[in-house]
Tab-separated table of C-alpha atoms and ligand atoms in Angstrom:
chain	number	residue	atom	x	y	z
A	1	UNK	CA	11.428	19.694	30.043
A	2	UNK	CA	8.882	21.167	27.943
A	3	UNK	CA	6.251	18.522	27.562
A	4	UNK	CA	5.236	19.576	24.166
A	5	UNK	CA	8.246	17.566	23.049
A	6	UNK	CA	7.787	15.190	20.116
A	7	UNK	CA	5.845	12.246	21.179
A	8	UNK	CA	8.096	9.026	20.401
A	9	UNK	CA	6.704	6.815	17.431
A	10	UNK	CA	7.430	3.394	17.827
A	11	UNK	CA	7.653	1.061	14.940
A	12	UNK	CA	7.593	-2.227	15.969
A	13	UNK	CA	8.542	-5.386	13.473
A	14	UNK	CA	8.836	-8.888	13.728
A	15	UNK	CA	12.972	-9.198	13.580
A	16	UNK	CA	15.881	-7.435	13.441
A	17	UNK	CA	15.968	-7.876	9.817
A	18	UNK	CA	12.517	-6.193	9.561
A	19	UNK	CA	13.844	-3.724	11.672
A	20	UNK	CA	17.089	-2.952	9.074
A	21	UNK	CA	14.537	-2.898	6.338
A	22	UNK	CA	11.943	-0.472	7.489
A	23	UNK	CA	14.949	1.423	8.694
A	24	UNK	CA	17.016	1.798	5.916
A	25	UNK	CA	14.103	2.671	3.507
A	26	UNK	CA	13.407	5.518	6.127
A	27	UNK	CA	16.626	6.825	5.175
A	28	UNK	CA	16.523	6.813	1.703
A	29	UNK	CA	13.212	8.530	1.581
A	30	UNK	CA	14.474	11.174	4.206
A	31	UNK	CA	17.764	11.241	1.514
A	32	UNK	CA	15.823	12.091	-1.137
A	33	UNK	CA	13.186	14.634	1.086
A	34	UNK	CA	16.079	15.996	2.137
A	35	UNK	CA	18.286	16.808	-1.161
A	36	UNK	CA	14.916	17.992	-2.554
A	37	UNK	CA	14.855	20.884	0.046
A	38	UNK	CA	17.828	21.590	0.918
A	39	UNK	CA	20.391	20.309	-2.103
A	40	UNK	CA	22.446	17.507	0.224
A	41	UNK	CA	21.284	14.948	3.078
A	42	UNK	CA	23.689	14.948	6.142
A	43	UNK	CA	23.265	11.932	8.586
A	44	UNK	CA	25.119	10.714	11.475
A	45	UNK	CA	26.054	7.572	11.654
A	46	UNK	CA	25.085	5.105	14.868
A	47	UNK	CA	28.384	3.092	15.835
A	48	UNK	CA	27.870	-0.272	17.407
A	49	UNK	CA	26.835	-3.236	15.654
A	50	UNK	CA	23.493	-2.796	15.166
A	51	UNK	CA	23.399	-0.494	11.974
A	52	UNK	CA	25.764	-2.606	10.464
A	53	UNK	CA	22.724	-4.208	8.272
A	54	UNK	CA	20.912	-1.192	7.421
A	55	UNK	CA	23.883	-0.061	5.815
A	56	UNK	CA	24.555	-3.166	3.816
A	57	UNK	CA	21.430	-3.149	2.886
A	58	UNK	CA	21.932	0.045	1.861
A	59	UNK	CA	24.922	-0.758	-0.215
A	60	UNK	CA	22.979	-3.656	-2.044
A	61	UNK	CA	21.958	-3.384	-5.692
A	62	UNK	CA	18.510	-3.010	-5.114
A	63	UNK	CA	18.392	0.487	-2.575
A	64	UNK	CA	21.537	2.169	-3.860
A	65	UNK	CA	19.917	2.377	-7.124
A	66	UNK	CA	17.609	4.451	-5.609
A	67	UNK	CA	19.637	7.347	-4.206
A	68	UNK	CA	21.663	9.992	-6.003
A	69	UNK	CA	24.855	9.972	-3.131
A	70	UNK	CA	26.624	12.706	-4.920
A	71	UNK	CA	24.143	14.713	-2.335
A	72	UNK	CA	24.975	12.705	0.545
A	73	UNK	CA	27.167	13.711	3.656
A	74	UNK	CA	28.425	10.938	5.882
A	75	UNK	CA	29.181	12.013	9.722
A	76	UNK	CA	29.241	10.031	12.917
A	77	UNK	CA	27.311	10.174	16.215
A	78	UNK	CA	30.738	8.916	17.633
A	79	UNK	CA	34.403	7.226	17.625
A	80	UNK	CA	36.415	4.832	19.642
A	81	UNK	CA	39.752	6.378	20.397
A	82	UNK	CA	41.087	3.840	17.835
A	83	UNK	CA	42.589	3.712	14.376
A	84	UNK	CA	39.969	4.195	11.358
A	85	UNK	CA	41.227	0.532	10.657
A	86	UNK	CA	40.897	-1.263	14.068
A	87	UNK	CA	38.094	-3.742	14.673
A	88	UNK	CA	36.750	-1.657	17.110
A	89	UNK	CA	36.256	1.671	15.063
A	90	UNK	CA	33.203	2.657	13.898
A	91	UNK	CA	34.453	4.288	10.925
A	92	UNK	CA	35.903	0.900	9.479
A	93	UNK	CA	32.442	-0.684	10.192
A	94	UNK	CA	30.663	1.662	8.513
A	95	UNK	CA	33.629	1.751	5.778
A	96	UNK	CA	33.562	-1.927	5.031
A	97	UNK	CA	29.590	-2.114	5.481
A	98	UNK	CA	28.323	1.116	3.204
A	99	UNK	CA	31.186	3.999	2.577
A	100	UNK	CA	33.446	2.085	0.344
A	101	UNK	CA	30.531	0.440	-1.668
A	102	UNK	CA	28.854	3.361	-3.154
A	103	UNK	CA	29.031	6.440	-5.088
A	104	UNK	CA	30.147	8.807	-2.282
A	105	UNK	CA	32.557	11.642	-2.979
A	106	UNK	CA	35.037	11.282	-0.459
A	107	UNK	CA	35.044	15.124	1.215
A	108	UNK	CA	31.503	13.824	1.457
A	109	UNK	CA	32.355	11.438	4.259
A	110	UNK	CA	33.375	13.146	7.616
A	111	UNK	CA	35.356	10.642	9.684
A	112	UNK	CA	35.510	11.596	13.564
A	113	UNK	CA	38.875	10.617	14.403
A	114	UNK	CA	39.947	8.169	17.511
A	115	UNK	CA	43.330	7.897	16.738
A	116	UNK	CA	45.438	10.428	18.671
A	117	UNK	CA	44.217	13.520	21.552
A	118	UNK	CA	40.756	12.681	21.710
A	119	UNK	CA	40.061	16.673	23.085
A	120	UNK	CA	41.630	17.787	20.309
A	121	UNK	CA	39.790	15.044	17.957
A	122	UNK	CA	36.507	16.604	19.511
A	123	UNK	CA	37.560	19.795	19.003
A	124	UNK	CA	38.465	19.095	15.410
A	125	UNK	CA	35.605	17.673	14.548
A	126	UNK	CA	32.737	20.596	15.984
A	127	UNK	CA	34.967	22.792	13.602
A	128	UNK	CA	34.752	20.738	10.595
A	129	UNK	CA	30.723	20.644	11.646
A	130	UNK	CA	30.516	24.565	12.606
A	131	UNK	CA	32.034	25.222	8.834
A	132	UNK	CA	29.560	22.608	7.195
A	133	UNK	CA	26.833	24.117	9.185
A	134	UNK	CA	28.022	27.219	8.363
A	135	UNK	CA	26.510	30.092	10.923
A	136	UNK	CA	24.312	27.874	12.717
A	137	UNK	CA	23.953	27.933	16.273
A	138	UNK	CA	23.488	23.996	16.894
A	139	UNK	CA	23.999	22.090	13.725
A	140	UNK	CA	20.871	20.954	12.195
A	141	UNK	CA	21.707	17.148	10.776
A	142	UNK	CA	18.690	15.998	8.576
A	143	UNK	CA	19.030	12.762	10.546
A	144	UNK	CA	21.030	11.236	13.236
A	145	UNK	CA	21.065	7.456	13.556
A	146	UNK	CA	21.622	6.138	17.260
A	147	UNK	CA	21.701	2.758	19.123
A	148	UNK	CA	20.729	2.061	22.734
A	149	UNK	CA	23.224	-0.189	24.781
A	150	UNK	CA	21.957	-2.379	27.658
A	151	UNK	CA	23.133	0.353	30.171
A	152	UNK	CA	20.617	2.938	28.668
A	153	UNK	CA	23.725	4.737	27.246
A	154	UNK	CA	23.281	5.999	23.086
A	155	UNK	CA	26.101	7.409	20.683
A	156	UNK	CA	28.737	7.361	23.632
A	157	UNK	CA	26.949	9.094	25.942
A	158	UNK	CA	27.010	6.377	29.235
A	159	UNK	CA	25.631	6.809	32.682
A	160	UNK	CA	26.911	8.904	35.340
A	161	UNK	CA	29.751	10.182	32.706
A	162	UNK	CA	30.703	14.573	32.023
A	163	UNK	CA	29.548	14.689	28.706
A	164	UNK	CA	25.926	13.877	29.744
A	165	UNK	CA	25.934	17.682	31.479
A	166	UNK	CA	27.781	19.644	28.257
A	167	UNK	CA	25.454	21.533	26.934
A	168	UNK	CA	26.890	24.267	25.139
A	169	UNK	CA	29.774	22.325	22.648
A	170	UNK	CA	28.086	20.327	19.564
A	171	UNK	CA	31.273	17.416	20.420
A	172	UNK	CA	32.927	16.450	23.260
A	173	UNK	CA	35.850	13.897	24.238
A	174	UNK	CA	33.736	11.669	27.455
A	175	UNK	CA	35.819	9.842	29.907
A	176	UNK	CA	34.241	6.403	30.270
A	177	UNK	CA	35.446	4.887	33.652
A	178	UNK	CA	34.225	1.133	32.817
A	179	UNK	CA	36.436	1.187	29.493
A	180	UNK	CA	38.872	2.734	30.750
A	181	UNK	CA	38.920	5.174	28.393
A	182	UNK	CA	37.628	8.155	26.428
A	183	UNK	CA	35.099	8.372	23.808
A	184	UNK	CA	34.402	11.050	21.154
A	185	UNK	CA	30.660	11.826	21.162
A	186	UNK	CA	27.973	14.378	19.728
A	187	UNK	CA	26.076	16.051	22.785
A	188	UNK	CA	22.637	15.180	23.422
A	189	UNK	CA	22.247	19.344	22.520
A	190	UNK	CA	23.562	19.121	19.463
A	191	UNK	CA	22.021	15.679	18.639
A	192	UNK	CA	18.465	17.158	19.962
A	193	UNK	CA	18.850	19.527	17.401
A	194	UNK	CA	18.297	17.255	14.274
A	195	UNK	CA	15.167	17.166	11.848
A	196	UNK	CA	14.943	13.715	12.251
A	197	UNK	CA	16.409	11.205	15.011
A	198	UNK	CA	16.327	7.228	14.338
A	199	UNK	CA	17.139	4.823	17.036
A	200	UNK	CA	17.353	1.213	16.036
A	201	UNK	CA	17.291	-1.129	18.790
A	202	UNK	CA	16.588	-5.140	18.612
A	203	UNK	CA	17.505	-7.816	20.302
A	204	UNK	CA	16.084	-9.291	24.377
A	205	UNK	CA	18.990	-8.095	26.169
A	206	UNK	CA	17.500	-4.288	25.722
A	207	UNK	CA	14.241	-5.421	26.459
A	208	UNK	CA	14.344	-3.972	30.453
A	209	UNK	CA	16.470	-0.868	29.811
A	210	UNK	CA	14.097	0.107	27.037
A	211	UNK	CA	10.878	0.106	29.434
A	212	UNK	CA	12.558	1.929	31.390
A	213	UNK	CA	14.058	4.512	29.059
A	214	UNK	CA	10.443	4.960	27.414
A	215	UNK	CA	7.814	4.381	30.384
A	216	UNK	CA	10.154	4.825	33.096
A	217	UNK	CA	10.976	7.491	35.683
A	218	UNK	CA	13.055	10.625	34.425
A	219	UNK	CA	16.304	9.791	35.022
A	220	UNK	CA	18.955	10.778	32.478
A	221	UNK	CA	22.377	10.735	34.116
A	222	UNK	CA	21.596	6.687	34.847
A	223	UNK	CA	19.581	6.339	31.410
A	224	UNK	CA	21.450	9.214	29.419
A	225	UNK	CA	18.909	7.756	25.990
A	226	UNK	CA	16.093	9.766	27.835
A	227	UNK	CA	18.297	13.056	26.914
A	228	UNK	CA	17.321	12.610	23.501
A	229	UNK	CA	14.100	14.641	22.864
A	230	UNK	CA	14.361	16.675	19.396
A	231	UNK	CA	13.540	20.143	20.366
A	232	UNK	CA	11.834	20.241	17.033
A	233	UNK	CA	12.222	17.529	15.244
A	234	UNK	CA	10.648	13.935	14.852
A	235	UNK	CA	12.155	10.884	17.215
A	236	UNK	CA	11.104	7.772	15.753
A	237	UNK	CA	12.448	4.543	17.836
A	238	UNK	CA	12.524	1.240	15.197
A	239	UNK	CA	12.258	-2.025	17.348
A	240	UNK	CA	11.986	-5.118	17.256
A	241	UNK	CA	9.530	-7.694	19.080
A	242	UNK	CA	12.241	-8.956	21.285
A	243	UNK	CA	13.219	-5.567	22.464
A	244	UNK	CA	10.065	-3.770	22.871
A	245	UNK	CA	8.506	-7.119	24.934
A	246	UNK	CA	8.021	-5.561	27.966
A	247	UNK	CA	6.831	-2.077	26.693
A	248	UNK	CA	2.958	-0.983	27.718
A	249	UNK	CA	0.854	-0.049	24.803
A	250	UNK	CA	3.645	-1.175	22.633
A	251	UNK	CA	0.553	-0.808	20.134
A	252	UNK	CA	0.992	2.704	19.969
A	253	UNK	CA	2.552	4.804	16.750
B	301	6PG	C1	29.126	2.719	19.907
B	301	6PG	C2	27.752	3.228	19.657
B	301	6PG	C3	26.845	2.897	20.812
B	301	6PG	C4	25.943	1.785	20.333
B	301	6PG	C5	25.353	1.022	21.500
B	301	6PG	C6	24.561	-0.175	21.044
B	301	6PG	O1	30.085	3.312	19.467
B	301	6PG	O2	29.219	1.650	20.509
B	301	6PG	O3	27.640	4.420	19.141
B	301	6PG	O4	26.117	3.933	21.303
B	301	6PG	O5	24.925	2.321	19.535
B	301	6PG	O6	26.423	0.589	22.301
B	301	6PG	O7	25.463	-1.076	20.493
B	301	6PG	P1	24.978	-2.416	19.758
B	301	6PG	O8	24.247	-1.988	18.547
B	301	6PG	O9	26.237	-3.133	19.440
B	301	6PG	O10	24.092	-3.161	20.727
């Protein structure tokens, strides 16, 4: 691993609410950086339930005002093999939470689909993202949003599982034993491949697994969140006080 890597910056706040806050103005001002450049902003989505108040806060009067989402493309880091209107899916959280309360054209929003095959849903969707990253070699997403789970595990990438050792498709459908089931998932290549990576993690039951993941040995196939080093781009890790506890330094960034 080339150690010139990007040097993590943790922000640190009080509460999770801080947390949303700082995070969701991060994305509007990498929106607007973004559409400035390049004409449109694509972000992936983090699943989980985590991100669900950064994006009501990004729905609320007071920061949708400040975005022009006409430029904004939706996709997600990854998918339950559910319905788009089951509890568990991702796409309904984010739906209900952001999607369906502003401005968004809908062939802006790309929904990674659980229901049916999920090998051919993974297959589906690196198409839809090889034509909107048309002749790119890994696509390039402006940002991509991700959560940590307890076990170390981000977009639905978990310990110990196959997709953890893809490394040439940009999706993949991942077996996860402990559910019972598979998940739909960006690979940490293509993911490692974005300008910007956000991971938003609060809360004391991550405070162990996040020392570990940040100060602890190399060790990606038990703590697959250490695969995510942007080759080029910035990794910036929002936290809160609960989860980043136990972290030495925690003062840097
Ligand atoms: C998912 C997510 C997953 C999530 C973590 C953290 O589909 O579940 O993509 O990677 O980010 O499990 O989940 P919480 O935010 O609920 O703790």
């Amino acid at each position: 691993m080339p150690s010139d890597r990007a040097t993590p910056n943790l922000q640190i706040f009080a509460d999770a609410g801080e947390v949303a806050r700082a995070a969701a103005e991060r994305f509007i001002e990498l929106a607007r950086e973004s559409t400035e450049a390049r004409g449109r902003f694509s972000v992936a989505l983090a699943g989980g339930s985590t991100p669900k108040r950064i994006y009501e806060l990004l729905a609320g009067d007071e920061l949708k005002t400040q975005l022009d989402w006409s430029g904004v493309h939706i996709f997600f880091g990854d998918e339950r093999c559910v319905p788009p209107d089951h509890a568990d899916s991702n796409y309904r959280m984010a739906n209900e939470a952001l999607l369906s309360r502003v401005s968004l054209p809908e062939q802006n929003v790309h929904r990674m689909r659980g229901e049916g095959d999920a090998v051919a849903n993974a297959r589906l969707y690196e198409d839809e993202l090889r034509e909107f990253f048309d002749g790119e070699t890994w696509p390039q997403f402006d940002l991509v949003m991700l959560g940590m789970g307890d076990d170390g595990h981000t977009a639905s990438l978990f310990p110990g599982t196959n997709a953890l050792d893809v490394r040439t498709a940009w999706v993949t459908a991942n077996w996860v034993e402990k559910f019972d089931t598979f998940r739909v998932t960006l690979t940490a290549t293509a993911i490692n491949h974005a300008r910007h990576v956000m991971f938003i993690v609060t809360g004391a039951s991550k405070t162990e697994r996040l020392q570990e993941v940040l100060h602890g040995e190399r060790d990606e196939h038990r703590l697959p969140s250490q695969l995510i080093q942007p080759d080029e781009g910035a990794l910036t890790w929002f936290l809160d006080e609960a989860a980043a506890a136990k972290l030495k330094g925690k003062d840097e960034g």
